[in-house]
XYZ file of C-alpha atoms in Angstrom:
607
model
C -21.082 -14.325 -22.817
C -22.708 -13.240 -26.179
C -19.937 -11.648 -29.140
C -22.569 -8.059 -28.660
C -21.823 -8.694 -24.325
C -18.647 -8.655 -24.908
C -17.485 -6.468 -27.429
C -19.375 -4.097 -24.750
C -16.923 -5.337 -22.244
C -14.239 -4.319 -24.469
C -14.886 -0.765 -25.435
C -15.353 -0.559 -21.050
C -11.821 -1.508 -20.881
C -9.841 1.518 -19.984
C -7.362 2.052 -23.466
C -4.048 2.653 -21.682
C -4.322 2.154 -17.210
C -1.489 4.667 -16.522
C -3.109 7.284 -18.795
C -4.929 9.527 -16.265
C -1.967 9.600 -14.303
C -0.530 11.438 -17.650
C -2.588 15.277 -17.491
C -1.293 17.101 -21.051
C -0.895 20.643 -21.360
C 0.584 23.030 -23.951
C 4.282 21.829 -24.322
C 3.478 18.628 -23.010
C 4.423 15.731 -24.760
C 2.945 12.507 -23.520
C 5.965 10.085 -23.178
C 6.117 6.224 -25.020
C 4.807 4.515 -22.088
C 1.208 6.685 -21.921
C 0.406 6.083 -25.273
C -2.784 3.930 -25.781
C -2.170 1.323 -28.238
C -5.155 2.327 -31.075
C -5.936 -1.713 -31.481
C -5.588 -2.151 -27.598
C -2.894 -4.604 -27.561
C -1.143 -2.846 -24.637
C 1.830 -2.388 -25.934
C 4.756 -0.254 -24.857
C 7.974 0.098 -26.010
C 11.088 -2.297 -27.447
C 12.744 -4.954 -25.089
C 15.175 -6.861 -25.964
C 16.159 -9.737 -24.288
C 18.760 -12.735 -24.271
C 16.399 -15.812 -23.485
C 15.141 -17.878 -25.406
C 12.267 -20.829 -25.630
C 10.304 -21.884 -22.522
C 12.002 -20.126 -21.167
C 10.285 -16.798 -21.623
C 6.670 -18.808 -21.010
C 7.756 -18.859 -17.390
C 9.354 -15.776 -16.593
C 6.552 -13.220 -15.564
C 8.858 -10.325 -16.609
C 8.610 -11.407 -20.022
C 5.698 -13.489 -20.300
C 2.774 -11.876 -22.618
C 1.014 -15.544 -23.273
C -1.516 -15.403 -26.157
C -0.683 -11.856 -27.177
C 2.975 -12.671 -28.417
C 3.167 -12.109 -32.182
C 3.670 -14.819 -34.449
C 7.480 -13.715 -35.768
C 8.139 -12.708 -31.482
C 7.045 -16.679 -31.444
C 9.447 -18.270 -34.140
C 12.126 -15.798 -32.418
C 11.915 -16.603 -29.807
C 12.152 -19.920 -29.836
C 8.232 -20.384 -28.482
C 5.994 -21.445 -31.417
C 4.198 -24.421 -30.765
C 4.850 -23.899 -26.509
C 1.362 -22.002 -27.033
C -2.047 -22.448 -28.514
C -2.069 -21.152 -32.465
C -4.241 -18.568 -31.414
C -2.811 -14.392 -30.636
C -4.823 -12.161 -28.630
C -5.221 -8.576 -27.667
C -4.410 -7.538 -23.549
C -7.512 -5.961 -24.072
C -9.054 -9.775 -24.495
C -6.859 -11.181 -22.097
C -8.258 -9.183 -19.198
C -11.310 -10.164 -20.174
C -10.265 -13.624 -19.908
C -9.231 -12.841 -16.122
C -12.158 -11.359 -15.394
C -14.532 -13.954 -16.596
C -12.273 -16.553 -14.546
C -12.833 -14.184 -11.301
C -16.367 -14.006 -11.695
C -16.713 -18.150 -11.547
C -15.331 -17.615 -8.223
C -17.522 -16.930 -5.240
C -15.106 -16.941 -2.241
C -13.183 -13.554 -2.085
C -10.020 -16.033 -0.710
C -10.349 -17.740 -4.629
C -10.079 -14.719 -6.045
C -6.801 -13.795 -4.441
C -5.496 -17.426 -5.464
C -6.630 -16.462 -9.425
C -4.776 -12.939 -9.081
C -1.126 -14.401 -7.735
C -1.850 -16.890 -9.830
C -1.912 -14.433 -12.733
C 1.093 -12.630 -11.221
C 3.457 -15.707 -10.487
C 2.226 -16.647 -14.265
C 1.650 -12.197 -16.045
C 2.705 -9.692 -14.811
C 1.987 -7.437 -17.081
C -1.277 -8.558 -17.069
C -2.254 -9.242 -13.678
C -1.919 -5.209 -13.668
C -3.382 -3.949 -16.279
C -6.347 -6.308 -14.774
C -5.240 -4.944 -11.248
C -5.945 -0.460 -12.985
C -8.960 -1.743 -14.592
C -10.427 -1.126 -11.782
C -8.426 -0.671 -8.543
C -11.396 -0.103 -6.730
C -12.206 -3.852 -7.543
C -9.543 -5.648 -6.364
C -7.756 -3.607 -3.858
C -10.090 -5.358 -1.279
C -9.166 -8.784 -2.664
C -5.566 -8.082 -2.315
C -5.685 -6.327 0.373
C -7.391 -5.805 3.059
C -9.712 -6.822 4.375
C -8.972 -10.505 2.173
C -5.152 -10.169 2.221
C -5.682 -11.166 6.597
C -8.245 -13.852 6.040
C -4.989 -15.328 2.836
C -2.244 -14.649 5.712
C -3.938 -16.901 7.639
C -4.006 -18.920 4.934
C -0.795 -18.564 3.618
C 0.579 -21.904 3.872
C -2.486 -23.808 2.439
C -2.069 -20.788 -0.820
C 1.629 -20.829 -1.327
C 2.401 -21.833 -4.851
C 5.891 -20.103 -5.543
C 8.049 -18.076 -3.733
C 7.396 -14.116 -3.609
C 9.716 -12.369 -1.591
C 12.457 -13.300 0.279
C 12.849 -15.609 4.450
C 15.423 -14.350 5.833
C 15.833 -16.279 9.419
C 16.710 -16.466 12.819
C 19.682 -19.001 11.939
C 20.799 -16.880 9.166
C 22.294 -14.500 10.973
C 25.946 -13.632 9.595
C 24.729 -14.255 6.763
C 22.461 -12.218 5.001
C 24.436 -10.427 2.778
C 24.756 -14.361 1.116
C 20.825 -14.377 1.186
C 20.738 -11.068 -1.027
C 22.104 -12.924 -3.453
C 19.314 -15.127 -3.836
C 17.233 -12.512 -5.400
C 16.888 -12.452 -8.787
C 16.928 -8.418 -9.534
C 20.034 -6.612 -8.736
C 18.557 -3.183 -8.593
C 16.681 -3.244 -5.222
C 14.845 0.699 -4.987
C 12.197 -0.584 -2.326
C 11.857 -2.925 0.511
C 8.659 -4.133 2.404
C 9.519 -5.576 6.013
C 7.508 -7.424 8.300
C 8.298 -9.972 11.254
C 4.617 -11.268 11.379
C 4.287 -9.780 15.243
C 1.047 -7.880 14.763
C -0.709 -8.537 11.190
C -3.200 -6.254 10.566
C -5.529 -6.574 13.711
C -5.521 -10.422 13.626
C -2.037 -10.845 15.768
C 0.804 -13.299 15.761
C 1.270 -14.781 12.550
C 3.902 -15.800 12.150
C 5.679 -16.588 8.721
C 2.537 -16.512 7.443
C 3.033 -12.873 7.828
C 4.260 -12.879 3.885
C 1.123 -11.892 2.198
C 1.333 -7.900 3.760
C 4.839 -7.270 1.930
C 3.853 -9.159 -0.931
C 0.416 -6.955 -1.980
C 2.063 -4.057 0.276
C 4.360 -3.727 -3.378
C 1.583 -4.510 -5.344
C 0.275 -1.629 -4.633
C 3.481 0.489 -4.320
C 3.245 -0.522 -8.637
C -0.537 -0.920 -8.941
C -1.381 2.786 -7.712
C 2.309 4.614 -8.106
C 3.579 3.394 -10.648
C 6.357 2.225 -8.732
C 8.187 -1.074 -11.136
C 8.178 -3.799 -9.201
C 11.349 -5.456 -10.843
C 12.287 -2.935 -8.430
C 10.783 -4.062 -5.726
C 11.504 -6.905 -2.571
C 9.190 -8.790 -0.215
C 10.818 -9.675 3.157
C 9.546 -12.211 6.225
C 12.041 -11.759 8.913
C 11.652 -15.173 10.850
C 12.145 -15.264 14.844
C 9.353 -17.224 15.786
C 6.257 -17.526 16.666
C 4.116 -17.087 19.683
C 0.909 -17.965 18.589
C -0.172 -21.580 19.820
C -1.883 -23.642 17.329
C 0.908 -22.476 14.371
C 3.453 -24.209 16.942
C 0.661 -27.419 17.113
C 0.471 -27.053 13.392
C 2.153 -29.623 11.483
C 1.970 -28.092 8.130
C 2.912 -24.230 10.237
C 5.691 -23.490 7.188
C 7.327 -21.267 8.994
C 10.085 -21.729 12.096
C 8.397 -23.460 14.948
C 9.678 -22.265 18.429
C 8.491 -19.311 20.534
C 9.730 -15.730 19.590
C 13.213 -14.475 19.878
C 13.671 -11.406 21.642
C 16.479 -8.815 22.759
C 19.661 -8.158 21.875
C 19.377 -11.618 19.240
C 16.681 -9.896 17.035
C 18.328 -6.665 17.070
C 21.605 -8.014 15.896
C 19.546 -9.660 13.438
C 18.001 -6.395 11.952
C 20.766 -4.737 12.611
C 22.643 -6.760 10.376
C 19.695 -7.155 7.593
C 19.605 -3.153 6.871
C 23.264 -3.307 7.125
C 22.886 -5.906 4.535
C 20.212 -3.766 2.169
C 22.014 -0.382 1.847
C 25.573 -2.441 0.910
C 23.610 -3.819 -1.602
C 21.390 -1.753 -3.041
C 22.708 1.250 -1.826
C 21.680 4.016 0.802
C 18.820 5.267 -1.806
C 16.558 1.823 -0.681
C 13.640 2.471 0.878
C 12.992 -0.507 4.079
C 9.556 -0.057 4.885
C 8.195 -0.751 8.227
C 5.561 -3.814 8.114
C 3.349 -4.664 11.000
C 5.604 -5.114 13.596
C 4.493 -5.024 17.493
C 4.251 -2.017 19.691
C 7.263 -3.380 21.689
C 9.713 -3.100 18.147
C 7.590 -0.666 16.313
C 8.549 3.222 17.965
C 12.576 1.552 19.052
C 12.973 0.807 15.885
C 11.906 3.758 13.790
C 13.489 5.937 16.193
C 17.059 3.652 15.909
C 16.659 4.271 12.308
C 14.756 7.075 11.239
C 17.664 9.114 10.554
C 20.215 7.121 9.408
C 18.554 5.078 6.958
C 15.959 6.146 4.502
C 12.653 4.365 6.168
C 9.685 4.764 7.575
C 6.643 2.428 9.550
C 3.283 3.059 7.532
C 1.486 1.234 10.636
C 2.793 4.838 12.024
C 3.189 7.431 10.278
C 1.132 6.039 7.118
C -2.227 5.490 9.013
C -1.122 9.180 10.911
C -1.248 10.297 7.774
C -4.711 8.830 5.711
C -6.030 10.166 8.867
C -5.382 13.262 9.316
C -7.037 13.506 5.868
C -9.751 12.685 6.645
C -10.228 15.213 9.436
C -8.776 17.569 7.502
C -12.297 16.584 5.045
C -14.166 16.544 8.148
C -13.032 20.220 9.084
C -14.966 21.823 5.839
C -18.396 19.745 7.022
C -17.823 20.741 10.451
C -16.486 24.738 9.962
C -13.930 24.955 12.538
C -10.521 24.759 12.661
C -8.308 21.522 13.235
C -7.669 23.352 17.211
C -11.330 23.471 18.219
C -11.857 19.610 17.916
C -10.658 17.238 20.988
C -9.964 13.570 19.943
C -10.435 9.803 22.118
C -8.865 7.532 20.651
C -10.177 3.579 21.089
C -6.264 1.967 21.564
C -2.930 3.564 22.283
C -0.346 1.912 20.248
C 1.440 2.505 17.000
C -0.996 3.700 15.044
C -3.343 5.315 17.911
C 0.792 7.594 18.904
C 1.007 8.653 15.309
C -2.140 9.675 14.283
C -2.143 11.644 17.922
C 1.562 12.938 16.484
C 0.582 13.907 13.298
C -2.613 15.877 14.625
C -0.475 17.695 17.057
C 2.097 18.717 14.376
C -0.917 19.923 12.026
C -2.450 21.755 15.320
C 0.629 23.405 15.515
C 1.348 24.689 12.061
C -1.916 26.165 12.139
C -0.930 28.091 15.306
C -1.581 26.020 17.852
C 1.493 26.215 20.912
C 2.399 22.145 21.246
C 1.281 21.319 25.103
C -2.201 22.965 24.198
C -2.196 20.406 21.061
C -1.953 17.801 23.279
C -4.135 18.504 25.592
C -7.350 17.718 23.224
C -5.186 14.363 22.828
C -7.455 11.576 24.577
C -5.915 7.823 24.526
C -7.771 4.787 26.048
C -5.577 1.862 25.731
C -6.414 -2.012 27.679
C -6.390 -0.481 30.926
C -8.749 2.746 30.579
C -7.805 6.476 30.267
C -4.251 7.356 29.986
C -3.568 9.659 32.387
C -0.677 11.336 34.960
C 0.384 8.930 37.097
C -0.274 5.650 35.828
C 2.238 2.931 36.781
C 4.423 1.260 33.673
C 3.390 4.005 31.285
C 5.967 4.306 27.615
C 7.629 6.858 27.004
C 5.138 6.985 24.076
C 2.280 7.197 26.366
C 3.993 10.193 29.011
C 3.931 12.558 26.461
C -0.398 12.076 25.909
C -1.065 11.689 29.066
C -3.620 14.097 30.661
C -3.902 15.154 34.135
C -7.145 13.393 34.827
C -9.030 10.792 37.717
C -8.444 7.282 35.745
C -11.882 6.655 34.233
C -12.095 2.556 33.061
C -14.068 2.026 30.290
C -14.542 4.227 26.665
C -17.899 4.727 27.569
C -17.589 6.631 30.340
C -14.856 8.709 29.237
C -16.972 9.843 26.191
C -19.040 11.072 28.690
C -16.792 12.699 30.606
C -14.522 14.128 27.787
C -17.773 14.781 24.879
C -15.347 14.444 22.025
C -15.532 16.118 19.016
C -13.936 12.846 17.283
C -13.388 9.838 18.253
C -10.921 6.983 16.573
C -10.897 3.958 16.780
C -7.151 1.521 16.507
C -7.317 -0.527 19.295
C -9.163 -4.023 16.859
C -11.871 -4.468 19.041
C -15.219 -5.218 16.932
C -18.414 -3.093 18.019
C -16.121 -1.160 20.659
C -18.227 1.845 19.482
C -21.672 0.728 21.429
C -24.832 1.874 20.201
C -24.676 4.099 24.219
C -21.295 5.503 22.379
C -22.926 6.610 18.990
C -25.529 8.102 20.497
C -23.804 10.134 23.212
C -21.560 11.247 20.576
C -24.558 12.724 18.583
C -25.513 14.510 21.434
C -22.489 16.326 21.965
C -21.772 17.731 18.474
C -23.541 17.967 15.093
C -21.480 16.335 12.810
C -19.483 13.978 15.095
C -16.671 12.186 13.452
C -16.627 8.466 13.716
C -12.962 6.968 12.669
C -13.486 3.317 12.911
C -9.881 2.742 11.691
C -8.892 -0.887 12.574
C -8.734 -4.074 9.997
C -10.122 -6.218 8.974
C -13.724 -5.747 9.006
C -14.146 -7.811 11.809
C -12.307 -5.592 13.969
C -14.095 -3.040 12.785
C -14.848 -0.968 15.445
C -18.574 -0.081 14.363
C -20.367 -0.539 11.119
C -21.006 2.501 8.666
C -24.787 1.803 8.567
C -24.718 2.299 12.819
C -22.871 4.739 12.857
C -24.969 6.735 10.087
C -27.887 5.314 11.661
C -27.466 5.795 15.409
C -26.494 9.998 14.462
C -29.267 10.617 11.910
C -27.265 10.573 9.160
C -24.897 13.597 10.920
C -22.090 11.811 11.800
C -18.775 11.848 9.165
C -17.554 8.351 8.806
C -14.758 6.855 8.225
C -13.199 2.172 8.217
C -9.741 0.692 7.817
C -12.077 -1.168 5.747
C -14.537 -0.942 3.021
C -18.281 -0.805 3.793
C -20.638 -0.430 1.352
C -23.909 2.591 1.275
C -26.281 3.559 3.482
C -29.877 4.383 2.077
C -32.698 5.830 4.817
C -36.150 5.131 4.496
C -36.465 8.843 3.228
C -34.273 8.918 0.142
C -30.699 9.964 1.499
C -27.655 8.014 0.463
C -24.126 7.859 2.327
C -20.680 5.939 0.952
C -18.776 5.804 3.281
C -14.890 6.404 3.145
C -12.448 3.698 3.976
C -9.315 5.789 4.925
C -6.722 3.265 3.433
C -2.493 3.285 3.611
C -2.998 3.152 0.547
C -3.899 6.400 -0.255
C -0.545 7.262 0.528
C 2.546 4.762 0.902
C 2.522 4.505 -2.694
C 2.816 8.320 -3.606
C 5.138 8.447 -1.451
C 7.573 5.601 -2.013
C 7.422 7.085 -5.601
C 8.722 10.685 -4.585
C 11.395 9.370 -1.960
C 12.209 6.209 -4.708
C 11.874 9.182 -7.582
C 14.331 12.456 -6.518
C 16.343 9.847 -4.140
C 15.510 11.107 -0.227
C 18.464 10.958 2.188
C 15.183 10.379 4.747
C 11.718 10.392 5.096
C 10.607 12.642 7.748
C 6.934 13.705 9.242
C 6.346 16.796 6.866
C 6.635 14.514 4.116
C 3.198 13.004 5.774
C 1.770 15.888 6.417
C 2.348 16.907 3.536
C 0.289 13.547 1.609
C -2.502 13.979 4.432
C -3.030 17.850 2.805
C -2.983 16.374 -0.436
C -5.511 13.355 0.143
C -7.778 16.100 1.469
C -7.564 18.640 -1.202
C -8.947 15.661 -3.799
C -11.869 15.761 -1.552
C -14.193 16.986 -3.879
C -18.036 18.985 -2.118
C -19.456 16.400 -3.814
C -17.666 13.850 -2.119
C -18.487 15.600 1.047
C -22.008 15.159 0.087
C -21.727 11.630 -0.708
C -20.509 11.070 3.110
C -17.121 10.265 1.755
C -14.342 12.039 3.130
C -11.810 10.411 -0.006
C -11.070 10.594 -3.156
C -13.035 7.717 -4.866
C -10.397 4.277 -4.819
C -10.729 4.737 -8.390
C -9.086 8.076 -8.176
C -6.314 6.422 -6.359
C -3.655 7.180 -8.886
C -4.352 10.355 -9.904
C -3.512 10.280 -6.029
C -0.773 9.495 -5.330
C 1.074 11.253 -8.440
C 0.408 14.699 -6.861
C 1.809 13.244 -3.403
C 5.018 12.590 -5.400
C 4.841 15.343 -7.029
C 4.849 17.149 -3.199
C 6.949 14.956 -1.792
C 9.772 15.958 -5.200
C 9.619 19.810 -4.622
C 9.605 19.950 -0.927
C 12.463 17.368 -1.099
C 14.653 20.293 -3.868
C 13.361 22.944 -2.032
C 14.574 22.220 1.838
C 18.045 20.135 0.312
C 16.719 16.853 0.774
C 17.302 15.294 -2.614
C 20.050 13.034 -3.535
C 20.160 12.920 -7.642
C 20.808 16.298 -9.359
C 20.142 18.694 -11.500
C 16.795 19.188 -9.886
C 14.508 18.589 -12.737
C 12.453 21.625 -14.025
C 9.214 19.508 -14.857
C 9.157 17.529 -11.910
C 5.558 15.524 -13.774
C 7.287 14.936 -16.731
C 11.002 13.403 -14.617
C 8.188 11.322 -12.645
C 6.685 9.733 -15.704
C 9.820 9.406 -17.364
C 10.345 6.864 -13.762
C 7.084 4.803 -13.561
C 5.907 2.231 -14.567
C 3.359 1.069 -17.513
C 1.310 -1.781 -17.432
C 1.417 -1.977 -21.140
C 2.929 -5.100 -23.780
C 7.202 -4.570 -24.552
C 7.230 -5.544 -28.070
C 10.594 -8.013 -28.293
C 12.974 -6.163 -30.608
C 14.884 -8.154 -33.106
C 17.539 -6.203 -35.620
C 17.254 -8.295 -39.094
C 18.653 -6.646 -42.201
C 21.475 -7.800 -44.477
C 24.706 -7.129 -45.968
C 25.230 -6.103 -50.150
C 25.608 -9.280 -52.400
C 28.933 -8.884 -53.062
C 30.064 -8.872 -49.004
C 28.580 -11.973 -49.232
C 29.118 -14.006 -51.751
C 30.315 -17.421 -50.844
C 34.007 -17.903 -51.643
C 34.971 -21.859 -52.826
C 38.288 -22.895 -53.593
């Protein structure tokens, strides 16, 4: 890279990545952590530590690499452990990017970023937030799915807590193994339903690690307050059981009472150690456990299930934005779901809630929801329906295929959440276009290989009239006449970081569905007319930190208004209140208190 290219690239880096989250108004003062350093060093507040020497360079929370000043190196006892070079954080970002760009494989890029997180936490988040739109598909969907499949080979060092079924009765002791004392957010999975990839056992740890990285990058939750957890109860994945290199428990999944006792003990141990205001997010549990555990714990602990509630919120946000194109009310739409699992049920429930809020009676709203599972259309009288499926079963003759359901029901919106790649066939998309001027087509399954259709298929088969959103990112689609459509990604990351920040900041006691309805409304409001004209149903990912902050602010306002907050007195300036608790990726300066006594007090006494 030439000197000119280097300086130009350096100038394009954001001077303070947290800056856009704070919008000064008359009378407001930007907090010290949000100010950009004039020399590009990315220096934050002063930090005191008792650690010295080699331990400093091996601690990702403290390590600054070659950004340590000479004074810091001397005082911390690390002079000589680093090359004789002094870099700003901006230059360090460019060094990381240069190394990153040598990799053509997404998994290799993932490993580079995760290795950086292990080595220098502040620099990792500075890189991430310098271009969140670029790096999110690497640290989360879709690449995190591949990373989970290869987790045993990519494993470098512990980033979370592995709790097994054999540790039952000793989970409280295991929590003592984690070095951080003040945990405020936990993401936990049992690895049974990782994205659309199924049972990955202990390899599912990549999901909590990735989720919590986005808690920090998108929501400003401090990483030292986050704990990824995997509950290893075995796996039913035969290929893993037969793999000699598999790093999890090599037996079939333990279910029933022993499983429930493990989860009960985990929840109790967490709140005993970290308090009732510790947020516990359930992630990628199978349908058989997801609803059951959510209903069991939601009114007892501060918890939510992102697959059910987060997915619902982001999907509803896209639908609310689409109403500005279709020019009608939510209750004017009929929804057909491909899939009837936790995501579909969560979305349907929140859509019904939104219709009720808009004045539609609940029973009328439920008639707008049609679901297709592996056995066909869910209808009344069908045997072995779960409680959730009974609520949305329609009074209609059985229909086996999605294609026939679409032809008979003539929906205005089609939502795919079954992880069946290509489920939205050419005929289905053409039928949707024939029924509607602007059919809503949401292919929300992850990863990309499981998407029900591509953006290009939707736009071309509906002649550009389809309103498209997906779970994984797709490239813009350009027509021969010059029209370009930028597909929106219905990523849960629009929701869970802001929900977490708001809930943690004011000590929300329980997370109810109103919070996810509020989140959906906030996201939809941030979609501009320009975004809609481009085909986006969501704001650009580059603005996700602003979106998260707006969600958190609304949640704090809602919590205090409805007596759900635990921390009092109520802050008058809620934006400043949130900012004061947020993480900054700018480096800390290590403070050294150096002074002298009066000369006569320092005289050496002689015999």
